[in-house]
XYZ file of C-alpha atoms in Angstrom:
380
model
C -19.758 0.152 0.546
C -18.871 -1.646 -2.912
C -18.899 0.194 -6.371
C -21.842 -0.798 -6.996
C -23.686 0.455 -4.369
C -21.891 3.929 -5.018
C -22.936 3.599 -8.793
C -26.813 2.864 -7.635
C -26.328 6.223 -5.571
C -24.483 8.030 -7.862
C -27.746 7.361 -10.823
C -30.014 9.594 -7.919
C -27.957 12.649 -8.953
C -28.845 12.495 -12.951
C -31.123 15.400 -13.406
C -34.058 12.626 -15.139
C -33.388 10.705 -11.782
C -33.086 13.099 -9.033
C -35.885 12.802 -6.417
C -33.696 16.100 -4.445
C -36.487 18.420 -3.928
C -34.331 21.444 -2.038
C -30.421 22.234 -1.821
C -29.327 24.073 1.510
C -25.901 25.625 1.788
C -23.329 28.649 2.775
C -21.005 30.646 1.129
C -18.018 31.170 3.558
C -15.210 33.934 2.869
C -11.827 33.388 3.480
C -12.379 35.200 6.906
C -14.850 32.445 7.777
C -17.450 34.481 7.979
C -21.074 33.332 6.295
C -21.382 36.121 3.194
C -24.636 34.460 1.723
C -27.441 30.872 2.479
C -28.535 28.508 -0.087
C -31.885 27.412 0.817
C -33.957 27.064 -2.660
C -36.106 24.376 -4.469
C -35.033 22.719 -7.082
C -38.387 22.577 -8.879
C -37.630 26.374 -8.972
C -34.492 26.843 -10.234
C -33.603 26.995 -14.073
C -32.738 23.691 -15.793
C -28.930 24.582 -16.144
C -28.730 25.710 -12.469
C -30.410 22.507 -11.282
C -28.100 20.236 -13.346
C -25.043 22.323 -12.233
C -25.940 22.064 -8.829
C -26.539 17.795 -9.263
C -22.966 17.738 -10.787
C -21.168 19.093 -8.145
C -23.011 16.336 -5.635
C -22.430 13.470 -7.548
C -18.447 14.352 -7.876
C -18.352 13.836 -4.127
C -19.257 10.120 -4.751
C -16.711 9.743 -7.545
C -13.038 8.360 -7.789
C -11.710 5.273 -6.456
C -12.942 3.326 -3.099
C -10.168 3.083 -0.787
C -8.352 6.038 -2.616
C -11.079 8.698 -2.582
C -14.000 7.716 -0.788
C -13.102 6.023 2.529
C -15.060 4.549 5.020
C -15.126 6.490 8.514
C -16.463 4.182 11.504
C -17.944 5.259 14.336
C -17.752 3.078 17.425
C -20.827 2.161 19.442
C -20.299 4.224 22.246
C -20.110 7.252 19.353
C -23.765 5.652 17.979
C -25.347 5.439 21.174
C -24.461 8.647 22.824
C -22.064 11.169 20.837
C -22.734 14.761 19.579
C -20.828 14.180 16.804
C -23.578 11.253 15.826
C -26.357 13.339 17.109
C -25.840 16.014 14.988
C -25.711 13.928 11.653
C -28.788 11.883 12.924
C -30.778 15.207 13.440
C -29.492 16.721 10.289
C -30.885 13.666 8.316
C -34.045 13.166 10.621
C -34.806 17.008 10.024
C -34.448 16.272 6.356
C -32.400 19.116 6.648
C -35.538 21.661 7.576
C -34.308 22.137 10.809
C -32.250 26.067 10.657
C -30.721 26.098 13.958
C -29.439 22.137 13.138
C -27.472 23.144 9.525
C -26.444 26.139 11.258
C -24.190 23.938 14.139
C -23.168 21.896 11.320
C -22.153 24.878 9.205
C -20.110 26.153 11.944
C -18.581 22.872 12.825
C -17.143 23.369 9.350
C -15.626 26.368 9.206
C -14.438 26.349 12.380
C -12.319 23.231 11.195
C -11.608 23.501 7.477
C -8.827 25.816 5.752
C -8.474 25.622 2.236
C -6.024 27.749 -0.043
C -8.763 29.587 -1.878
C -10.471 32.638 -0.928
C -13.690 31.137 0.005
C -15.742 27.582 -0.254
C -19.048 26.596 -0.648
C -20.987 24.175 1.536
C -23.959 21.911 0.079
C -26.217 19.624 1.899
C -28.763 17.649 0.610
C -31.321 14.988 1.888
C -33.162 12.720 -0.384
C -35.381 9.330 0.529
C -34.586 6.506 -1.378
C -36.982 3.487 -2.368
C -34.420 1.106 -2.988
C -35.958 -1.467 -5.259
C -35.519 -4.952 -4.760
C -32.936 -7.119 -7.126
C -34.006 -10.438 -7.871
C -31.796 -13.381 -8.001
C -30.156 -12.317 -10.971
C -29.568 -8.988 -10.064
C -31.862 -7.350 -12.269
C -33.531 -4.334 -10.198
C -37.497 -4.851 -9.655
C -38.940 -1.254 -10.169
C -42.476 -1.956 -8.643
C -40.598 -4.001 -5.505
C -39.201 -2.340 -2.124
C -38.930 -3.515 1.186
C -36.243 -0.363 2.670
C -36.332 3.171 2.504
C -33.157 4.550 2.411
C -32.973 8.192 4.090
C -29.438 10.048 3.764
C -27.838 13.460 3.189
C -24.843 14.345 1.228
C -22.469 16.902 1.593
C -19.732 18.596 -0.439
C -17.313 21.638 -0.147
C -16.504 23.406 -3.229
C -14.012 26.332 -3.739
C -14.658 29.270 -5.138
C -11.894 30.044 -7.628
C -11.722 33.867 -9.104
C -11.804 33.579 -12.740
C -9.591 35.692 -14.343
C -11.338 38.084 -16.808
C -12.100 37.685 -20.680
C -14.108 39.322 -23.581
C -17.397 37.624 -23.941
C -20.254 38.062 -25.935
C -23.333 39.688 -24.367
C -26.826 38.078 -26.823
C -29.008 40.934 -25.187
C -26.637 43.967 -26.220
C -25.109 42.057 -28.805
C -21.875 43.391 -28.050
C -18.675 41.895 -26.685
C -17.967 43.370 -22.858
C -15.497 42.010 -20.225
C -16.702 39.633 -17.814
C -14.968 37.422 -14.705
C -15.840 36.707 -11.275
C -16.271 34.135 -9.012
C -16.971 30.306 -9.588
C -17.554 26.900 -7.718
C -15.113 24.598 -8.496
C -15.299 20.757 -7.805
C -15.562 19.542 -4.407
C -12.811 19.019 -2.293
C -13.870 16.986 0.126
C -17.577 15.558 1.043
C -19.741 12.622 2.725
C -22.396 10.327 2.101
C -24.259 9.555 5.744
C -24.964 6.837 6.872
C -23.386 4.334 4.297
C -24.778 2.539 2.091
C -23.864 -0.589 2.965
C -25.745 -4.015 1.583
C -28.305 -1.488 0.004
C -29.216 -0.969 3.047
C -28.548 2.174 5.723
C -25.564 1.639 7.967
C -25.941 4.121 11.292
C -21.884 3.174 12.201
C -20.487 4.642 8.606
C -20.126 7.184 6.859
C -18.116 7.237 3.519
C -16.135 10.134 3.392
C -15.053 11.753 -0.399
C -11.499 14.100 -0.703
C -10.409 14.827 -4.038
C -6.743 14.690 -3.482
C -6.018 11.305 -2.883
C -3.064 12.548 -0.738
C -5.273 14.734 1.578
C -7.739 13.652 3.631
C -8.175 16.675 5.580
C -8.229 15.514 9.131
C -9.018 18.752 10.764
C -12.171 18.368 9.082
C -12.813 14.374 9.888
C -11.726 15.433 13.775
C -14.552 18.033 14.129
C -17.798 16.439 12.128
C -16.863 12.608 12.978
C -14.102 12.578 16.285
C -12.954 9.099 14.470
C -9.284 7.966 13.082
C -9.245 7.925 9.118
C -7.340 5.574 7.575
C -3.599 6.582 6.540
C -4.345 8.430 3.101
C -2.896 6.729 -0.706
C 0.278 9.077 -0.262
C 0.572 7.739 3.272
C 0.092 4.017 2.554
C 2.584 4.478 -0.184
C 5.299 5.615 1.727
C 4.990 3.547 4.060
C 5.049 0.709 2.020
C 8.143 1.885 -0.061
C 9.688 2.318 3.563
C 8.748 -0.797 5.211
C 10.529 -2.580 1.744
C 13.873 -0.598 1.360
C 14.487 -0.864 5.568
C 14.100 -4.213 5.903
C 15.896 -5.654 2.839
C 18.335 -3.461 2.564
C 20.581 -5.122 0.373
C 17.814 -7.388 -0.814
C 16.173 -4.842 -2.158
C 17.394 -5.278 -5.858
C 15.820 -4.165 -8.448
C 14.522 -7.715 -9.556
C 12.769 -7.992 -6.369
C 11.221 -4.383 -6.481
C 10.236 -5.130 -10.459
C 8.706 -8.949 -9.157
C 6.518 -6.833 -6.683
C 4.950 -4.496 -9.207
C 4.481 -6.754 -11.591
C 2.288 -8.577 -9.077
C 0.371 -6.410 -7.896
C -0.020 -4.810 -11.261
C -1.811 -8.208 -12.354
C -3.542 -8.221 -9.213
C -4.821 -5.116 -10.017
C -5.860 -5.698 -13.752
C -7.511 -9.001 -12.730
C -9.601 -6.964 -10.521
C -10.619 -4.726 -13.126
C -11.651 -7.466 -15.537
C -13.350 -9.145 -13.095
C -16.063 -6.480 -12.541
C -16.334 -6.859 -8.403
C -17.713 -4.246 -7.225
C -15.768 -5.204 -3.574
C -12.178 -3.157 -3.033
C -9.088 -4.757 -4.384
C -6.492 -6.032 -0.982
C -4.161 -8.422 -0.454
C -2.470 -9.621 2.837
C 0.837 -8.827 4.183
C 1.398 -12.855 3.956
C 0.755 -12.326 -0.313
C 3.688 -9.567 -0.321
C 5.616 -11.810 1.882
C 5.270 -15.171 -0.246
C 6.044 -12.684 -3.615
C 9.506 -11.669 -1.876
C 10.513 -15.118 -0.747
C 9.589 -16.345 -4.365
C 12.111 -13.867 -5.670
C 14.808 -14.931 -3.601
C 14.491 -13.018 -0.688
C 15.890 -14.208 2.663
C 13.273 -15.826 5.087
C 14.348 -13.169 7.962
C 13.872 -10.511 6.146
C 10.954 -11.419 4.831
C 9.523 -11.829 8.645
C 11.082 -8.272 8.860
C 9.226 -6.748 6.481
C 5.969 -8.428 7.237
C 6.346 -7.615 10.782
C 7.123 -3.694 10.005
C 3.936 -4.019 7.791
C 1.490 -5.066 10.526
C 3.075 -2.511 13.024
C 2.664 0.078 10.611
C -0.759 -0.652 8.687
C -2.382 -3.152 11.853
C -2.191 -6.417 12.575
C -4.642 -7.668 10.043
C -4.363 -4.925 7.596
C -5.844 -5.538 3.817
C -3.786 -3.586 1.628
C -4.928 -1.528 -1.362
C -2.815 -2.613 -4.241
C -3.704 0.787 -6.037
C -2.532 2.782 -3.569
C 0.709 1.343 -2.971
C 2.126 1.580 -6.366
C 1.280 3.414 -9.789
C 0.012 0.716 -11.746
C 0.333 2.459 -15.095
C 3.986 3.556 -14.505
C 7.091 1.931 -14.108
C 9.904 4.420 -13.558
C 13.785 4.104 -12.518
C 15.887 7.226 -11.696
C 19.215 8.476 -11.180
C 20.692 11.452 -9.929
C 21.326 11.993 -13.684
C 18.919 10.390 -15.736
C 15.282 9.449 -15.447
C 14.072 5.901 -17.311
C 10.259 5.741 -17.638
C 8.997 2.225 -19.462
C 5.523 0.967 -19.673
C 4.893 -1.377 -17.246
C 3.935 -4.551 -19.106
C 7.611 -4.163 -20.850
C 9.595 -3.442 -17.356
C 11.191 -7.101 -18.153
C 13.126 -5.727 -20.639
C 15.100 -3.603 -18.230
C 17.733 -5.400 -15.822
C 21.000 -4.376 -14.190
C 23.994 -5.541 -14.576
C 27.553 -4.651 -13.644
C 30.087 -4.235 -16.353
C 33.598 -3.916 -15.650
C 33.282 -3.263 -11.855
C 30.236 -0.617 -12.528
C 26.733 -0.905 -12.064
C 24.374 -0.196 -15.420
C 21.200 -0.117 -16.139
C 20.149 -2.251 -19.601
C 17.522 -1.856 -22.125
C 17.609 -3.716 -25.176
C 17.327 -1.498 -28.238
C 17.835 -2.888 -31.732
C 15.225 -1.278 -34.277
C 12.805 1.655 -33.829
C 15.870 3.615 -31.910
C 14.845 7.890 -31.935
C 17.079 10.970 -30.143
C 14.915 13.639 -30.374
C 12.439 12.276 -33.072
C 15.423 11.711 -34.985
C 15.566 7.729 -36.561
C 19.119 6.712 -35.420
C 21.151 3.360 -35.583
C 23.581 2.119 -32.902
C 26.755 0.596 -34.578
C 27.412 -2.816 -33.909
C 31.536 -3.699 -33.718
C 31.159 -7.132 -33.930
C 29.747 -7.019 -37.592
């Protein structure tokens, strides 16, 4: 799926929008045991309630493709015979309605997932979409559909105790203490099948975690039996490991700064651009950037080589999940230098004298502690 065909789904969730007619659901304890069901109508429910309940879906198709939605793929074998795929298919054929259906699903869950709080929250949802027809300039025809796009969405929210206050009470109009529990955002959740070419797409499913860093793959074992892709966290070190053991002494700062500097453009480019397709780039495009700043041609191989072992042998790279884009940061065991990224060029090492420092220029605008101060100059 591309952004925008998360965007067009995310728009279903607005309250004015929503064609979600009933939410299903469990409240699970922290001794995984089932305390309460969800099974209400929305047309039922109080305006606030509904909206709340809309929020907390649409969050699971939020953040950053790649980063925090990720595509799962099942393999045909899995599609043409696999319980795993039954079950979803009979959850979203069911349109949910089926009890003894959510129920195996609800178990799958919590016979998989562990989460730090003292309880979670499962919703489940089903909605049919028209998908109207774009015409050649992408503008959406309302009164125009040729697909029908049927799909559930799921999300797993903590439940968080709130820690007790004074609040105001209209009815007795008198100030009592109140606290209890309360759904948090989701953690984790999934969109099935994709979305794919506005269109459904029976081999994926596109999988939401909050934490960029956790994909919770006790809970992608039990409901999908597929292998994620290595999380942002993962892909990062990995990176950062494939760079500093196969340059070694290569790996200079200059070459490390010539690296994010690239893929920092590559990544603003993408942004201004507007395509709605994932930002990657090829092993080859790291490789070229390293032999452009001087890097030897065997360790470039190396590296390149250590890449495709580590990531696959043609693996697209996510530029924003291999380096922080807004941050540009060098430390020592002592001291910690943190400089905008556009202005890293203004920060180079040099040795003085038989040591090794780290330069910034610094002629006006100098502050210690919010305190305007001026840095002699011996030679005047």
């Amino acid at each position: 799926m591309n952004q925008k065909e998360v965007s067009e789904l995310r728009r279903r969730f607005r309250p004015d929008k929503s064609a979600v007619s009933r939410i299903y659901g469990c409240y699970v304890n922290s001794s995984r045991e089932i305390v309460s069901y969800l099974d209400e109508s929305l047309g039922s429910m109080p305006q606030d309630e509904v909206e709340k309940y809309l929020s907390l879906l649409k969050k699971s198709l939020s953040g950053t493709l790649g980063r925090n939605l990720i595509d799962l793929v099942f393999s045909t074998q899995q599609v043409a015979d696999s319980e795993e795929h039954r079950l979803l298919m009979s959850l979203r054929d069911s349109k949910l309605k089926d009890h003894g259906t959510r129920e195996r699903f609800y178990r799958k869950v919590i016979d998989s997932l562990e989460l730090e709080e003292s309880g979670y929250l499962i919703l489940l949802v089903h909605d049919d979409y028209d998908v109207p027809r774009r015409a050649k300039d992408d503008t959406v025809m309302r009164d125009a559909s040729d697909e029908v796009f049927s799909y559930l969405l799921c999300c797993v929210c903590p439940i968080k105790e709130r820690k007790a206050e004074l609040g105001f009470f209209p009815g007795d109009n008198e100030f009592h203490t109140c606290g209890g529990q309360v759904v948090s955002a989701p953690e984790l959740g999934f969109l099935f099948p994709a979305f794919d070419d506005r269109a459904a797409n029976l081999y994926n499913a596109l999988f939401y975690t909050r934490k960029a860093g956790e994909i919770h793959q006790e809970f992608i074992d039990a409901i999908f039996h597929v292998e994620p892709p290595m999380s942002a966290a993962e892909q990062r070190e990995t990176f950062q490991s494939a760079l500093c053991g196969t340059l070694e002494g290569a790996c200079s700062m200059e070459v490390v700064q010539s690296v994010h500097d690239y893929l920092r453009q590559r990544i603003q480019e993408h942004k201004e651009s507007r395509d709605p397709e994932p930002l990657t780039l090829s092993v080859r495009e790291v490789g070229d950037v390293l032999t452009g700043s001087g890097v030897p041609e065997e360790k470039v191989e190396a590296f390149q080589d250590q890449c495709r072992r580590q990531y696959g042998q043609d693996a697209a790279l996510n530029p924003r999940n291999i380096i922080e884009a807004g941050k540009f940061q060098i430390t020592t065991p002592e001291v910690k230098i943190t400089v905008p990224p556009e202005y890293s060029y203004m920060v180079e090492a040099r040795i003085i004298d038989g040591r090794r420092f780290i330069l910034i220029p610094a002629d006006d605008g100098v502050e210690v502690n919010g305190i305007a101060v001026t840095i002699p100059n011996p030679q005047e």
